Each structure stands twice: as structure tokens, then as C-alpha cells.
mmCIF file of C-alpha atoms and ligand atoms in Angstrom:
data_model
loop_
_atom_site.group_PDB
_atom_site.id
_atom_site.type_symbol
_atom_site.label_atom_id
_atom_site.label_comp_id
_atom_site.label_asym_id
_atom_site.label_seq_id
_atom_site.Cartn_x
_atom_site.Cartn_y
_atom_site.Cartn_z
ATOM 1 C CA MET W 1 -6.173 33.845 41.165
ATOM 2 C CA LYS W 2 -9.048 33.442 38.719
ATOM 3 C CA SER W 3 -12.315 33.926 40.517
ATOM 4 C CA ASN W 4 -13.872 30.524 39.854
ATOM 5 C CA VAL W 5 -12.537 27.031 39.893
ATOM 6 C CA GLN W 6 -12.987 25.550 36.415
ATOM 7 C CA VAL W 7 -13.623 21.883 35.796
ATOM 8 C CA GLY W 8 -13.439 20.479 32.268
ATOM 9 C CA ILE W 9 -15.595 17.506 31.296
ATOM 10 C CA ILE W 10 -13.911 15.216 28.779
ATOM 11 C CA GLY W 11 -14.387 11.714 27.495
ATOM 12 C CA LEU W 12 -14.679 9.631 24.354
ATOM 13 C CA PRO W 13 -17.609 10.400 22.031
ATOM 14 C CA LYS W 14 -21.055 9.541 23.451
ATOM 15 C CA ALA W 15 -19.756 8.687 26.907
ATOM 16 C CA GLY W 16 -22.432 10.943 28.371
ATOM 17 C CA LYS W 17 -20.413 14.111 28.909
ATOM 18 C CA THR W 18 -23.252 16.480 28.173
ATOM 19 C CA THR W 19 -25.614 14.379 30.280
ATOM 20 C CA ILE W 20 -23.224 14.706 33.227
ATOM 21 C CA PHE W 21 -22.779 18.404 32.504
ATOM 22 C CA ASN W 22 -26.565 18.784 32.717
ATOM 23 C CA ALA W 23 -26.738 16.686 35.878
ATOM 24 C CA LEU W 24 -24.120 18.834 37.577
ATOM 25 C CA THR W 25 -25.341 22.215 36.462
ATOM 26 C CA GLY W 26 -29.097 21.749 36.084
ATOM 27 C CA SER W 27 -28.745 22.802 32.434
ATOM 28 C CA ASP W 28 -30.749 21.258 29.654
ATOM 29 C CA ALA W 29 -28.237 21.229 26.853
ATOM 30 C CA GLU W 30 -29.197 18.819 24.094
ATOM 31 C CA THR W 31 -27.587 15.401 24.534
ATOM 32 C CA GLY W 32 -26.706 12.929 21.845
ATOM 33 C CA ALA W 33 -26.275 15.747 19.373
ATOM 34 C CA PHE W 34 -23.131 17.648 20.164
ATOM 35 C CA HIS W 35 -20.697 16.046 17.799
ATOM 36 C CA HIS W 36 -17.230 15.423 18.970
ATOM 37 C CA THR W 37 -15.612 16.878 15.912
ATOM 38 C CA ARG W 38 -15.720 20.633 16.457
ATOM 39 C CA GLY W 39 -18.033 22.951 18.220
ATOM 40 C CA PRO W 40 -18.236 25.533 20.908
ATOM 41 C CA MET W 41 -17.588 24.596 24.489
ATOM 42 C CA ARG W 42 -20.580 24.743 26.805
ATOM 43 C CA THR W 43 -20.079 26.419 30.109
ATOM 44 C CA ALA W 44 -22.161 26.833 33.255
ATOM 45 C CA ILE W 45 -21.388 28.358 36.620
ATOM 46 C CA VAL W 46 -23.103 26.896 39.670
ATOM 47 C CA ASN W 47 -23.122 27.573 43.371
ATOM 48 C CA VAL W 48 -20.917 25.364 45.465
ATOM 49 C CA PRO W 49 -23.350 23.590 47.770
ATOM 50 C CA ASP W 50 -22.330 24.159 51.384
ATOM 51 C CA ARG W 51 -24.558 23.385 54.367
ATOM 52 C CA ARG W 52 -22.433 25.666 56.522
ATOM 53 C CA VAL W 53 -23.468 28.651 54.412
ATOM 54 C CA ASP W 54 -27.107 27.625 54.812
ATOM 55 C CA ALA W 55 -26.667 27.390 58.578
ATOM 56 C CA LEU W 56 -24.932 30.764 58.821
ATOM 57 C CA SER W 57 -27.700 32.321 56.759
ATOM 58 C CA GLY W 58 -30.172 30.846 59.204
ATOM 59 C CA ILE W 59 -28.343 32.623 62.037
ATOM 60 C CA PHE W 60 -27.748 36.040 60.462
ATOM 61 C CA HIS W 61 -30.780 36.365 58.151
ATOM 62 C CA PRO W 62 -28.679 38.441 55.760
ATOM 63 C CA GLN W 63 -30.119 40.407 52.861
ATOM 64 C CA LYS W 64 -27.923 38.370 50.589
ATOM 65 C CA THR W 65 -26.386 34.907 50.732
ATOM 66 C CA THR W 66 -23.518 34.259 48.378
ATOM 67 C CA TYR W 67 -22.094 30.814 47.756
ATOM 68 C CA ALA W 68 -18.719 30.119 46.240
ATOM 69 C CA GLN W 69 -19.023 29.221 42.577
ATOM 70 C CA ILE W 70 -17.588 26.583 40.329
ATOM 71 C CA GLN W 71 -17.571 26.480 36.557
ATOM 72 C CA PHE W 72 -18.112 23.329 34.513
ATOM 73 C CA ASN W 73 -17.004 23.215 30.887
ATOM 74 C CA ASP W 74 -18.440 20.606 28.516
ATOM 75 C CA ILE W 75 -15.512 20.198 26.171
ATOM 76 C CA SER W 76 -15.970 18.420 22.874
ATOM 77 C CA GLY W 77 -15.001 14.753 22.877
ATOM 78 C CA VAL W 78 -11.624 13.197 22.519
ATOM 79 C CA SER W 79 -11.586 10.405 19.968
ATOM 80 C CA ARG W 80 -9.412 7.336 19.886
ATOM 81 C CA GLY W 81 -6.268 7.927 17.849
ATOM 82 C CA GLN W 82 -6.887 11.643 17.773
ATOM 83 C CA THR W 83 -3.405 12.697 18.836
ATOM 84 C CA GLU W 84 -1.817 10.550 16.173
ATOM 85 C CA ARG W 85 -4.133 11.796 13.431
ATOM 86 C CA GLU W 86 -4.544 15.526 13.829
ATOM 87 C CA GLY W 87 -4.021 16.237 17.505
ATOM 88 C CA PHE W 88 -6.332 18.349 19.579
ATOM 89 C CA ASP W 89 -7.494 21.512 17.871
ATOM 90 C CA SER W 90 -6.254 24.708 19.423
ATOM 91 C CA GLN W 91 -9.724 25.645 20.695
ATOM 92 C CA THR W 92 -9.950 22.420 22.675
ATOM 93 C CA LEU W 93 -6.394 22.663 23.945
ATOM 94 C CA ASN W 94 -6.999 26.208 25.029
ATOM 95 C CA ALA W 95 -10.196 25.211 26.816
ATOM 96 C CA LEU W 96 -8.407 22.344 28.524
ATOM 97 C CA SER W 97 -5.491 24.440 29.666
ATOM 98 C CA GLN W 98 -7.895 26.820 31.447
ATOM 99 C CA CYS W 99 -9.308 24.000 33.538
ATOM 100 C CA ASP W 100 -8.074 23.477 37.082
ATOM 101 C CA ALA W 101 -9.333 19.899 37.141
ATOM 102 C CA LEU W 102 -10.726 17.357 34.685
ATOM 103 C CA LEU W 103 -13.746 15.089 34.866
ATOM 104 C CA GLN W 104 -13.048 12.042 32.742
ATOM 105 C CA VAL W 105 -16.359 10.502 31.778
ATOM 106 C CA VAL W 106 -16.511 6.858 30.753
ATOM 107 C CA ARG W 107 -19.576 4.994 29.574
ATOM 108 C CA GLY W 108 -21.039 2.263 31.710
ATOM 109 C CA PHE W 109 -24.514 2.190 30.148
ATOM 110 C CA GLU W 110 -25.948 0.370 27.114
ATOM 111 C CA SER W 111 -26.010 2.652 24.122
ATOM 112 C CA ALA W 112 -26.975 2.200 20.504
ATOM 113 C CA LEU W 113 -25.252 5.491 19.675
ATOM 114 C CA ALA W 114 -21.827 4.471 20.860
ATOM 115 C CA LEU W 115 -19.433 3.645 18.070
ATOM 116 C CA ASP W 116 -18.497 0.292 19.524
ATOM 117 C CA GLY W 117 -21.452 -1.057 21.405
ATOM 118 C CA GLU W 118 -19.709 -3.061 24.129
ATOM 119 C CA ILE W 119 -19.660 -1.573 27.615
ATOM 120 C CA ASP W 120 -16.043 -1.455 28.693
ATOM 121 C CA PRO W 121 -15.298 1.500 30.961
ATOM 122 C CA VAL W 122 -11.870 0.126 31.857
ATOM 123 C CA ALA W 123 -10.728 0.067 28.237
ATOM 124 C CA GLU W 124 -12.428 3.386 27.570
ATOM 125 C CA LEU W 125 -10.560 5.073 30.399
ATOM 126 C CA ALA W 126 -7.260 3.576 29.234
ATOM 127 C CA ASP W 127 -7.872 4.841 25.689
ATOM 128 C CA LEU W 128 -8.871 8.309 26.856
ATOM 129 C CA ARG W 129 -5.809 8.572 29.056
ATOM 130 C CA LEU W 130 -3.560 7.414 26.270
ATOM 131 C CA GLU W 131 -4.756 10.366 24.193
ATOM 132 C CA LEU W 132 -3.968 12.767 27.033
ATOM 133 C CA ILE W 133 -0.559 11.173 27.554
ATOM 134 C CA LEU W 134 0.233 11.493 23.849
ATOM 135 C CA ALA W 135 -0.919 15.108 23.822
ATOM 136 C CA ASP W 136 1.432 15.904 26.713
ATOM 137 C CA LEU W 137 4.229 13.983 25.054
ATOM 138 C CA THR W 138 3.863 16.149 21.948
ATOM 139 C CA VAL W 139 4.259 19.278 24.057
ATOM 140 C CA VAL W 140 7.258 17.873 25.929
ATOM 141 C CA GLU W 141 9.042 16.829 22.744
ATOM 142 C CA ARG W 142 8.418 20.147 21.049
ATOM 143 C CA ARG W 143 9.790 22.037 24.027
ATOM 144 C CA LEU W 144 12.831 19.765 24.294
ATOM 145 C CA GLU W 145 13.681 20.502 20.652
ATOM 146 C CA ARG W 146 13.428 24.225 21.309
ATOM 147 C CA ILE W 147 15.659 23.944 24.335
ATOM 148 C CA GLU W 148 18.329 22.205 22.241
ATOM 149 C CA THR W 149 18.270 25.059 19.744
ATOM 150 C CA SER W 150 18.337 27.683 22.488
ATOM 151 C CA LEU W 151 21.280 25.997 24.183
ATOM 152 C CA LEU W 152 23.349 26.379 21.030
ATOM 153 C CA ARG W 153 22.906 30.143 21.146
ATOM 154 C CA ALA W 154 22.651 30.661 24.908
ATOM 155 C CA ARG W 155 25.137 32.720 26.883
ATOM 156 C CA THR W 156 26.869 30.896 29.732
ATOM 157 C CA GLY W 157 24.657 32.525 32.324
ATOM 158 C CA GLU W 158 21.490 31.316 30.631
ATOM 159 C CA LYS W 159 22.515 27.686 30.346
ATOM 160 C CA PRO W 160 21.841 26.311 33.836
ATOM 161 C CA ALA W 161 18.142 27.219 33.744
ATOM 162 C CA LEU W 162 17.693 25.648 30.322
ATOM 163 C CA GLU W 163 19.565 22.542 31.382
ATOM 164 C CA ALA W 164 17.482 22.166 34.516
ATOM 165 C CA GLU W 165 14.319 22.459 32.461
ATOM 166 C CA ARG W 166 15.639 19.922 29.983
ATOM 167 C CA ALA W 167 16.442 17.441 32.742
ATOM 168 C CA LEU W 168 12.970 17.821 34.214
ATOM 169 C CA LEU W 169 11.231 17.470 30.865
ATOM 170 C CA GLU W 170 13.301 14.400 30.068
ATOM 171 C CA ARG W 171 11.988 12.793 33.237
ATOM 172 C CA CYS W 172 8.472 13.703 32.155
ATOM 173 C CA ARG W 173 9.086 12.241 28.714
ATOM 174 C CA GLU W 174 10.330 9.008 30.198
ATOM 175 C CA ALA W 175 7.217 8.740 32.370
ATOM 176 C CA LEU W 176 4.840 9.531 29.512
ATOM 177 C CA GLU W 177 6.559 7.007 27.257
ATOM 178 C CA ALA W 178 5.907 4.430 29.963
ATOM 179 C CA GLU W 179 2.248 5.578 29.912
ATOM 180 C CA ARG W 180 2.501 7.226 33.306
ATOM 181 C CA HIS W 181 0.966 10.562 34.222
ATOM 182 C CA ILE W 182 3.007 13.668 34.945
ATOM 183 C CA ALA W 183 1.085 13.908 38.218
ATOM 184 C CA ASP W 184 2.748 10.624 39.186
ATOM 185 C CA VAL W 185 6.303 11.830 38.555
ATOM 186 C CA GLU W 186 8.175 12.521 41.793
ATOM 187 C CA MET W 187 9.241 16.140 41.852
ATOM 188 C CA THR W 188 9.775 19.059 44.164
ATOM 189 C CA ASP W 189 7.244 21.871 44.519
ATOM 190 C CA GLU W 190 9.701 24.092 42.727
ATOM 191 C CA GLU W 191 9.830 21.701 39.783
ATOM 192 C CA ARG W 192 6.024 21.522 39.652
ATOM 193 C CA LEU W 193 5.979 25.281 39.489
ATOM 194 C CA MET W 194 8.410 25.150 36.555
ATOM 195 C CA LEU W 195 5.913 22.991 34.668
ATOM 196 C CA ARG W 196 2.859 25.068 35.443
ATOM 197 C CA GLY W 197 3.035 27.108 32.236
ATOM 198 C CA PHE W 198 2.689 23.969 30.110
ATOM 199 C CA ALA W 199 -0.708 23.132 31.648
ATOM 200 C CA PHE W 200 -0.054 19.416 31.114
ATOM 201 C CA LEU W 201 -3.259 17.399 30.887
ATOM 202 C CA THR W 202 -1.924 14.457 32.869
ATOM 203 C CA ALA W 203 -0.763 16.778 35.654
ATOM 204 C CA LYS W 204 -4.266 17.988 36.418
ATOM 205 C CA PRO W 205 -6.320 16.677 39.321
ATOM 206 C CA THR W 206 -8.834 14.266 37.874
ATOM 207 C CA VAL W 207 -12.181 12.844 38.860
ATOM 208 C CA VAL W 208 -13.108 9.752 36.876
ATOM 209 C CA VAL W 209 -16.862 9.543 36.451
ATOM 210 C CA VAL W 210 -18.321 6.193 35.519
ATOM 211 C CA ASN W 211 -21.676 6.868 33.909
ATOM 212 C CA LEU W 212 -23.855 3.881 34.775
ATOM 213 C CA GLY W 213 -27.080 2.579 33.340
ATOM 214 C CA GLU W 214 -30.379 2.836 35.186
ATOM 215 C CA GLY W 215 -30.380 -0.750 36.455
ATOM 216 C CA ASP W 216 -26.775 -0.889 37.649
ATOM 217 C CA ASP W 217 -25.483 -1.170 41.201
ATOM 218 C CA PRO W 218 -24.819 2.494 41.996
ATOM 219 C CA GLN W 219 -21.815 1.671 44.218
ATOM 220 C CA PRO W 220 -19.510 -0.469 42.089
ATOM 221 C CA ASP W 221 -15.877 -1.126 42.966
ATOM 222 C CA LEU W 222 -13.859 1.590 41.252
ATOM 223 C CA ALA W 223 -10.357 0.675 42.340
ATOM 224 C CA TRP W 224 -9.397 0.235 38.664
ATOM 225 C CA ALA W 225 -10.020 3.927 37.996
ATOM 226 C CA ASN W 226 -8.345 5.220 41.080
ATOM 227 C CA HIS W 227 -4.673 4.417 41.137
ATOM 228 C CA HIS W 228 -3.079 7.671 40.039
ATOM 229 C CA ARG W 229 -1.962 10.444 42.300
ATOM 230 C CA LEU W 230 -4.451 13.344 42.260
ATOM 231 C CA THR W 231 -7.138 11.020 40.931
ATOM 232 C CA THR W 232 -10.369 9.859 42.418
ATOM 233 C CA ALA W 233 -13.340 8.017 40.946
ATOM 234 C CA LEU W 234 -17.064 8.033 41.421
ATOM 235 C CA ALA W 235 -20.023 6.428 39.761
ATOM 236 C CA LEU W 236 -23.404 7.862 38.978
ATOM 237 C CA ARG W 237 -26.460 7.142 36.909
ATOM 238 C CA GLY W 238 -26.151 10.183 34.681
ATOM 239 C CA ALA W 239 -29.462 10.054 32.874
ATOM 240 C CA ILE W 240 -31.437 9.828 36.139
ATOM 241 C CA GLU W 241 -29.477 12.562 37.834
ATOM 242 C CA MET W 242 -29.846 14.814 34.828
ATOM 243 C CA GLU W 243 -33.604 14.528 35.047
ATOM 244 C CA ILE W 244 -33.590 15.113 38.779
ATOM 245 C CA ALA W 245 -31.346 18.158 38.411
ATOM 246 C CA GLN W 246 -34.032 19.791 36.324
ATOM 247 C CA LEU W 247 -36.758 19.440 38.953
ATOM 248 C CA PRO W 248 -37.673 22.011 41.582
ATOM 249 C CA VAL W 249 -35.788 21.411 44.849
ATOM 250 C CA GLU W 250 -38.619 19.765 46.823
ATOM 251 C CA GLU W 251 -39.412 17.317 44.046
ATOM 252 C CA ALA W 252 -35.741 16.621 43.454
ATOM 253 C CA THR W 253 -35.342 15.601 47.091
ATOM 254 C CA LEU W 254 -38.205 13.106 46.772
ATOM 255 C CA PHE W 255 -36.809 11.604 43.584
ATOM 256 C CA LEU W 256 -33.307 11.284 45.025
ATOM 257 C CA ALA W 257 -34.763 9.326 47.925
ATOM 258 C CA ASP W 258 -36.804 7.187 45.519
ATOM 259 C CA TYR W 259 -33.710 6.191 43.586
ATOM 260 C CA GLY W 260 -31.645 5.673 46.726
ATOM 261 C CA ILE W 261 -29.263 8.511 45.873
ATOM 262 C CA ALA W 262 -27.901 10.012 49.097
ATOM 263 C CA GLU W 263 -27.060 13.392 47.600
ATOM 264 C CA PRO W 264 -26.835 14.926 44.139
ATOM 265 C CA THR W 265 -23.499 14.019 42.580
ATOM 266 C CA LEU W 266 -22.645 17.707 42.334
ATOM 267 C CA HIS W 267 -22.011 17.703 46.077
ATOM 268 C CA ALA W 268 -19.559 14.812 46.021
ATOM 269 C CA MET W 269 -17.971 16.195 42.867
ATOM 270 C CA VAL W 270 -17.286 19.575 44.409
ATOM 271 C CA ARG W 271 -15.937 17.993 47.597
ATOM 272 C CA GLU W 272 -13.537 15.836 45.578
ATOM 273 C CA CYS W 273 -12.439 18.734 43.388
ATOM 274 C CA TYR W 274 -11.773 20.930 46.421
ATOM 275 C CA ARG W 275 -9.833 18.143 48.098
ATOM 276 C CA LEU W 276 -7.718 17.352 45.020
ATOM 277 C CA LEU W 277 -7.073 21.016 44.341
ATOM 278 C CA GLY W 278 -6.252 21.742 47.971
ATOM 279 C CA LEU W 279 -8.990 24.346 48.293
ATOM 280 C CA ILE W 280 -10.691 25.443 51.477
ATOM 281 C CA SER W 281 -13.604 27.747 52.253
ATOM 282 C CA PHE W 282 -13.823 30.581 54.696
ATOM 283 C CA PHE W 283 -16.821 32.755 55.439
ATOM 284 C CA THR W 284 -17.701 36.365 56.041
ATOM 285 C CA VAL W 285 -20.918 37.033 57.934
ATOM 286 C CA GLY W 286 -23.196 39.940 58.772
ATOM 287 C CA GLU W 287 -26.693 41.314 58.361
ATOM 288 C CA ASP W 288 -25.974 42.489 54.848
ATOM 289 C CA GLU W 289 -24.305 39.345 53.529
ATOM 290 C CA VAL W 290 -23.234 35.835 54.424
ATOM 291 C CA ARG W 291 -20.669 34.713 51.946
ATOM 292 C CA ALA W 292 -18.344 31.803 51.192
ATOM 293 C CA TRP W 293 -14.878 32.353 49.750
ATOM 294 C CA THR W 294 -12.423 29.915 48.258
ATOM 295 C CA VAL W 295 -8.679 29.944 48.831
ATOM 296 C CA ARG W 296 -5.877 27.514 48.233
ATOM 297 C CA ARG W 297 -4.698 25.651 51.288
ATOM 298 C CA ASP W 298 -1.139 26.165 50.138
ATOM 299 C CA ALA W 299 -1.090 29.565 48.512
ATOM 300 C CA GLY W 300 2.453 29.736 47.186
ATOM 301 C CA ASN W 301 4.616 28.536 50.035
ATOM 302 C CA GLY W 302 3.058 27.490 53.295
ATOM 303 C CA SER W 303 -0.659 27.767 53.722
ATOM 304 C CA ALA W 304 -3.507 30.121 52.951
ATOM 305 C CA THR W 305 -2.663 33.052 55.165
ATOM 306 C CA ALA W 306 -5.034 35.618 56.618
ATOM 307 C CA LEU W 307 -3.439 38.073 54.213
ATOM 308 C CA ALA W 308 -4.241 35.835 51.223
ATOM 309 C CA ALA W 309 -7.817 35.551 52.479
ATOM 310 C CA ALA W 310 -8.051 39.326 52.772
ATOM 311 C CA ALA W 311 -6.736 39.670 49.222
ATOM 312 C CA ALA W 312 -9.393 37.228 47.985
ATOM 313 C CA ILE W 313 -12.061 39.579 49.336
ATOM 314 C CA HIS W 314 -10.579 42.860 48.130
ATOM 315 C CA SER W 315 -7.112 44.200 47.409
ATOM 316 C CA ASP W 316 -7.764 47.128 49.797
ATOM 317 C CA LEU W 317 -8.203 44.697 52.676
ATOM 318 C CA ALA W 318 -4.830 43.170 51.939
ATOM 319 C CA ARG W 319 -3.128 46.549 51.429
ATOM 320 C CA GLY W 320 -4.422 48.035 54.667
ATOM 321 C CA PHE W 321 -4.504 44.775 56.648
ATOM 322 C CA ILE W 322 -4.281 45.284 60.411
ATOM 323 C CA ARG W 323 -5.697 42.126 61.953
ATOM 324 C CA ALA W 324 -8.110 39.311 61.247
ATOM 325 C CA GLU W 325 -10.796 38.480 63.745
ATOM 326 C CA VAL W 326 -11.302 34.723 63.553
ATOM 327 C CA LEU W 327 -14.060 32.447 64.772
ATOM 328 C CA SER W 328 -14.418 28.812 63.839
ATOM 329 C CA TYR W 329 -17.639 27.636 62.242
ATOM 330 C CA ASP W 330 -18.241 25.114 65.015
ATOM 331 C CA ASP W 331 -17.842 27.755 67.728
ATOM 332 C CA MET W 332 -20.198 30.056 65.845
ATOM 333 C CA LEU W 333 -22.831 27.361 65.748
ATOM 334 C CA ALA W 334 -22.335 26.431 69.382
ATOM 335 C CA CYS W 335 -22.590 30.064 70.519
ATOM 336 C CA GLY W 336 -25.477 31.093 68.284
ATOM 337 C CA THR W 337 -24.569 34.788 68.154
ATOM 338 C CA LEU W 338 -21.382 36.784 67.651
ATOM 339 C CA ALA W 339 -21.966 38.527 70.996
ATOM 340 C CA GLU W 340 -22.083 35.197 72.797
ATOM 341 C CA ALA W 341 -18.972 33.993 70.969
ATOM 342 C CA ARG W 342 -17.152 37.139 72.029
ATOM 343 C CA LYS W 343 -18.339 36.697 75.613
ATOM 344 C CA ARG W 344 -17.004 33.154 75.691
ATOM 345 C CA GLY W 345 -13.671 34.273 74.292
ATOM 346 C CA LYS W 346 -14.032 32.333 71.039
ATOM 347 C CA LEU W 347 -13.051 35.257 68.799
ATOM 348 C CA ARG W 348 -9.334 35.495 68.240
ATOM 349 C CA LEU W 349 -7.245 38.267 66.769
ATOM 350 C CA GLU W 350 -4.711 36.986 64.285
ATOM 351 C CA GLY W 351 -1.988 38.561 62.141
ATOM 352 C CA LYS W 352 -1.139 38.388 58.439
ATOM 353 C CA GLU W 353 0.600 35.031 58.666
ATOM 354 C CA TYR W 354 -2.246 33.169 60.368
ATOM 355 C CA ALA W 355 -3.025 29.928 58.500
ATOM 356 C CA VAL W 356 -6.703 30.082 57.621
ATOM 357 C CA GLN W 357 -8.582 26.867 58.422
ATOM 358 C CA ASP W 358 -11.448 25.406 56.443
ATOM 359 C CA GLY W 359 -14.639 26.867 57.908
ATOM 360 C CA ASP W 360 -13.103 29.914 59.576
ATOM 361 C CA ILE W 361 -15.329 32.956 59.868
ATOM 362 C CA LEU W 362 -13.171 35.992 59.220
ATOM 363 C CA SER W 363 -13.562 39.686 59.762
ATOM 364 C CA ILE W 364 -10.643 41.709 58.442
ATOM 365 C CA ARG W 365 -9.704 44.932 60.189
ATOM 366 C CA PHE W 366 -7.997 47.238 57.796
ATOM 367 C CA ASN W 367 -7.029 50.804 57.211
ATOM 368 C CA VAL W 368 -6.331 52.386 53.831
HETATM 369 N N1 LIG U 401 -29.285 4.931 29.507
HETATM 370 C C1 LIG U 401 -28.452 5.959 29.647
HETATM 371 N N2 LIG U 401 -28.222 6.717 28.579
HETATM 372 C C2 LIG U 401 -27.384 7.754 28.721
HETATM 373 C C3 LIG U 401 -26.759 8.053 29.960
HETATM 374 N N3 LIG U 401 -25.986 9.143 29.791
HETATM 375 C C4 LIG U 401 -26.116 9.485 28.493
HETATM 376 N N4 LIG U 401 -26.958 8.654 27.833
HETATM 377 C C5 LIG U 401 -27.339 8.706 26.411
HETATM 378 O O1 LIG U 401 -26.181 8.572 25.622
HETATM 379 C C6 LIG U 401 -26.230 9.440 24.506
HETATM 380 C C7 LIG U 401 -25.020 10.361 24.527
HETATM 381 O O2 LIG U 401 -25.099 11.184 25.661
HETATM 382 P P1 LIG U 401 -24.399 12.599 25.694
HETATM 383 O O3 LIG U 401 -24.539 13.110 27.072
HETATM 384 O O4 LIG U 401 -24.855 13.458 24.595
HETATM 385 O O5 LIG U 401 -22.913 12.133 25.426
HETATM 386 P P2 LIG U 401 -21.662 13.050 25.045
HETATM 387 O O6 LIG U 401 -20.477 12.372 25.606
HETATM 388 O O7 LIG U 401 -21.909 14.456 25.447
HETATM 389 O O8 LIG U 401 -21.679 12.909 23.475
HETATM 390 P P3 LIG U 401 -20.832 13.780 22.427
HETATM 391 O O9 LIG U 401 -20.709 15.157 22.977
HETATM 392 O O10 LIG U 401 -21.612 13.718 21.181
HETATM 393 O O11 LIG U 401 -19.509 13.061 22.325
HETATM 394 C C8 LIG U 401 -27.541 10.211 24.621
HETATM 395 O O12 LIG U 401 -28.477 9.569 23.788
HETATM 396 C C9 LIG U 401 -27.909 10.061 26.069
HETATM 397 O O13 LIG U 401 -29.299 10.093 26.260
HETATM 398 C C10 LIG U 401 -27.070 7.236 31.088
HETATM 399 O O14 LIG U 401 -26.578 7.435 32.194
HETATM 400 N N5 LIG U 401 -27.914 6.198 30.869
HETATM 401 MG MG1 LIG U 402 -21.773 16.180 24.377
#
């Protein structure tokens, strides 16, 4: 697995993508200037905020504290009618296919820069999604044509696989033509795996971000943005949060309170992305380092096993895996020290197949 989760920020021109990128990453990339036509993608890697890591650090006083990391990509805008005109350029498509999840930004603030002044996030989201649907449809149709050609030349033994793929893609085409997302098509895990190589845009977990103006109710009803599988929606006041993200921590806390913002949106964003992607965190602890790791809840078939967790740390740990010593985060906090946890019998020895739980503290015994 790639080391970091990657989240791509997309939206129509001037929706506030770069503003949100800055708010999430504490960057100060120039806003209002990055034209949607062409241009390099901006990227920033940030620590995944996790109070449990802070608490464990407070217990172990390690030399080093390492958070999990997440990468945000500010991808150039998608314009209305783009797929019909020239399609996405290969740079953008490539950037999008790398992303594990998408943030779809829609404008909810007054803007003189926007091409059509009216604030209409509902229409904006529909238009953005239509472009993604059309982009996927192009890929599906191209592949279906290839399959037809291949079937003409295929040997008998090769036909069933091609026919199964064709049947699946035809179902996808039907859904897309009805303006539905591939994520919403009923299919087996095996079928989803078959589609993975296409990196369909409408199959990706999606967080809709409604970028509100300064004076707006920060908790609007977002049911309209929320009705797809693997989709969730949240609202924020991007311009304010961008400014706050650039302040030193103590000042930022004061400003958040001033504006009635419970937590920086980054926190909610990461939680939603982890949930949609089925990711969990486990920890390793010690005097040298307290560290958070990210694994998929369902790595392949079943769940994230102790062996998969060991492999995430180092291939040697997986190769020479003997046992995992496991302690839950809550027990660690209740006991205060590892010695006390051991005394109370809270440390368990588990084998390769143990299903790692969110918040487990692991110590892998291995021998290579
Ligand atoms: N009032 C207000 N203005 C905002 C907000 N977010 C962005 N803007 C302004 O809207 C304009 C566009 O913002 P950007 O963040 O550059 O938008 P973008 O989607 O990255 O734009 P392109 O990359 O050019 O498509 C800038 O002038 C921002 O200052 C917001 O939450 N409130
Ligand atoms: Mg931008």
C-alpha cells in the first residue's frame, strides 16, 4: 500500500479549492490566481490529528512522536462542459486516479470572480458530478469497444473473463447514463476489485465541502449533498479557516472559539476520509517513539490482521512474525503504565490472523 492516503480537491473554477487546500494544510498558496485551464498540481502532506497520539506521548515522553500523514492535492478545476469539449487532460486524470478520495468543493459564498455570480451550490454540485460521470462513461465506452475487438480474436479459454468484464461494464454504463455513480451500483467485492484498475472517479469515496461565506449559518442542512453511497458532506467558512490555519496554535485556538468553530475542519475531514475509506489507526509506543500507523479495516479479504499491521511497520516484522502483543488504547490510559497493564492482565498475545482494532497498541515479536 502507498504510504499516505491521498485526497484530491476538485471543483468548478473559483469554488474556493485552493482556499480549502490552505485551510486544511496550513499552506499559503495564492488564491484567486491558479487558473483552471492547466497548471501543476499543488500538494501538501500534513499530520493526521489524533488526540490519542498526544495522550500516549504524554505517558511515554518519547524522543519522537510520529503522526500518521495524509496528503492533499489541489487539482486544477473542472469546468462545465469540459468532458464534451476536450475531456480532462492526462495530467489531471493521472492526478485524480492517484487519489484515494475526493473533496468536491462547491461555492456557497458571494464572489465577483465567479463566472456566474449566483450562489447555487446544489446546481454546482450537480454540474461537477455530471462532468465526473461523463469522464467515467468515456472510459467505460472505450473499454467496451476494446473488449468487443478482443472477443473476436480471443481463444475459447479467454472468453469467459472478457464476457464477465463486459457484463459488469455494461451495468456501469447503464448507471452512468442514468446519471448514477459507480459507487452506487450494487456489486460484489470481487466485481469491485475487477474495476479497481480503472480508477473510476464516481467510485471514489467523496466528501462534499460547501464553502460558505463569512456571515452564513455554519451548520446548514446538507442532505441534498449527501445521498450517494460513500459520500458525506460538510460545510465550512473557507476563508476564515484558511486565515486561522496560518496562525500559531495558541492564537488559532482563540480564533476558533471566537468564530464558534468547534475544531479545525481538517479534523472532521480526516475522520470522514478514514471512515469512508475504511481505515483504522494502531499505535506503537516506547521511550524512543510513539507512532500512529494506518491500515485498512478490510485488507483484502476479512479485516486488517496483525500480520498486515506488522507488514505496515516493516517487511521484516511480517516475515519473521511470531506474535503480537496487544493492548487497547483505553486500557493503556486506564492503567497509566505498561507494567501496570501487564499486572492487570490487559496485554494479550495474538497470532497472525488477529483482527486489529482501531486504537490497538501493538508490539510485534519477530525473528528473522
Ligand atoms: N468570501 C469568501 N471568499 C472566498 C472563500 N473561499 C474563497 N474565496 C475567494 O474566492 C476566490 C477564489 O478562491 P480560490 O480558493 O482561489 O478558488 P479556486 O477554486 O482554487 O480557484 P481556481 O483554482 O482558480 O479554479 C478568491 O478570491 C478567494 O479569496 C470564502 O470562504 N469566503
Ligand atoms: Mg485554485
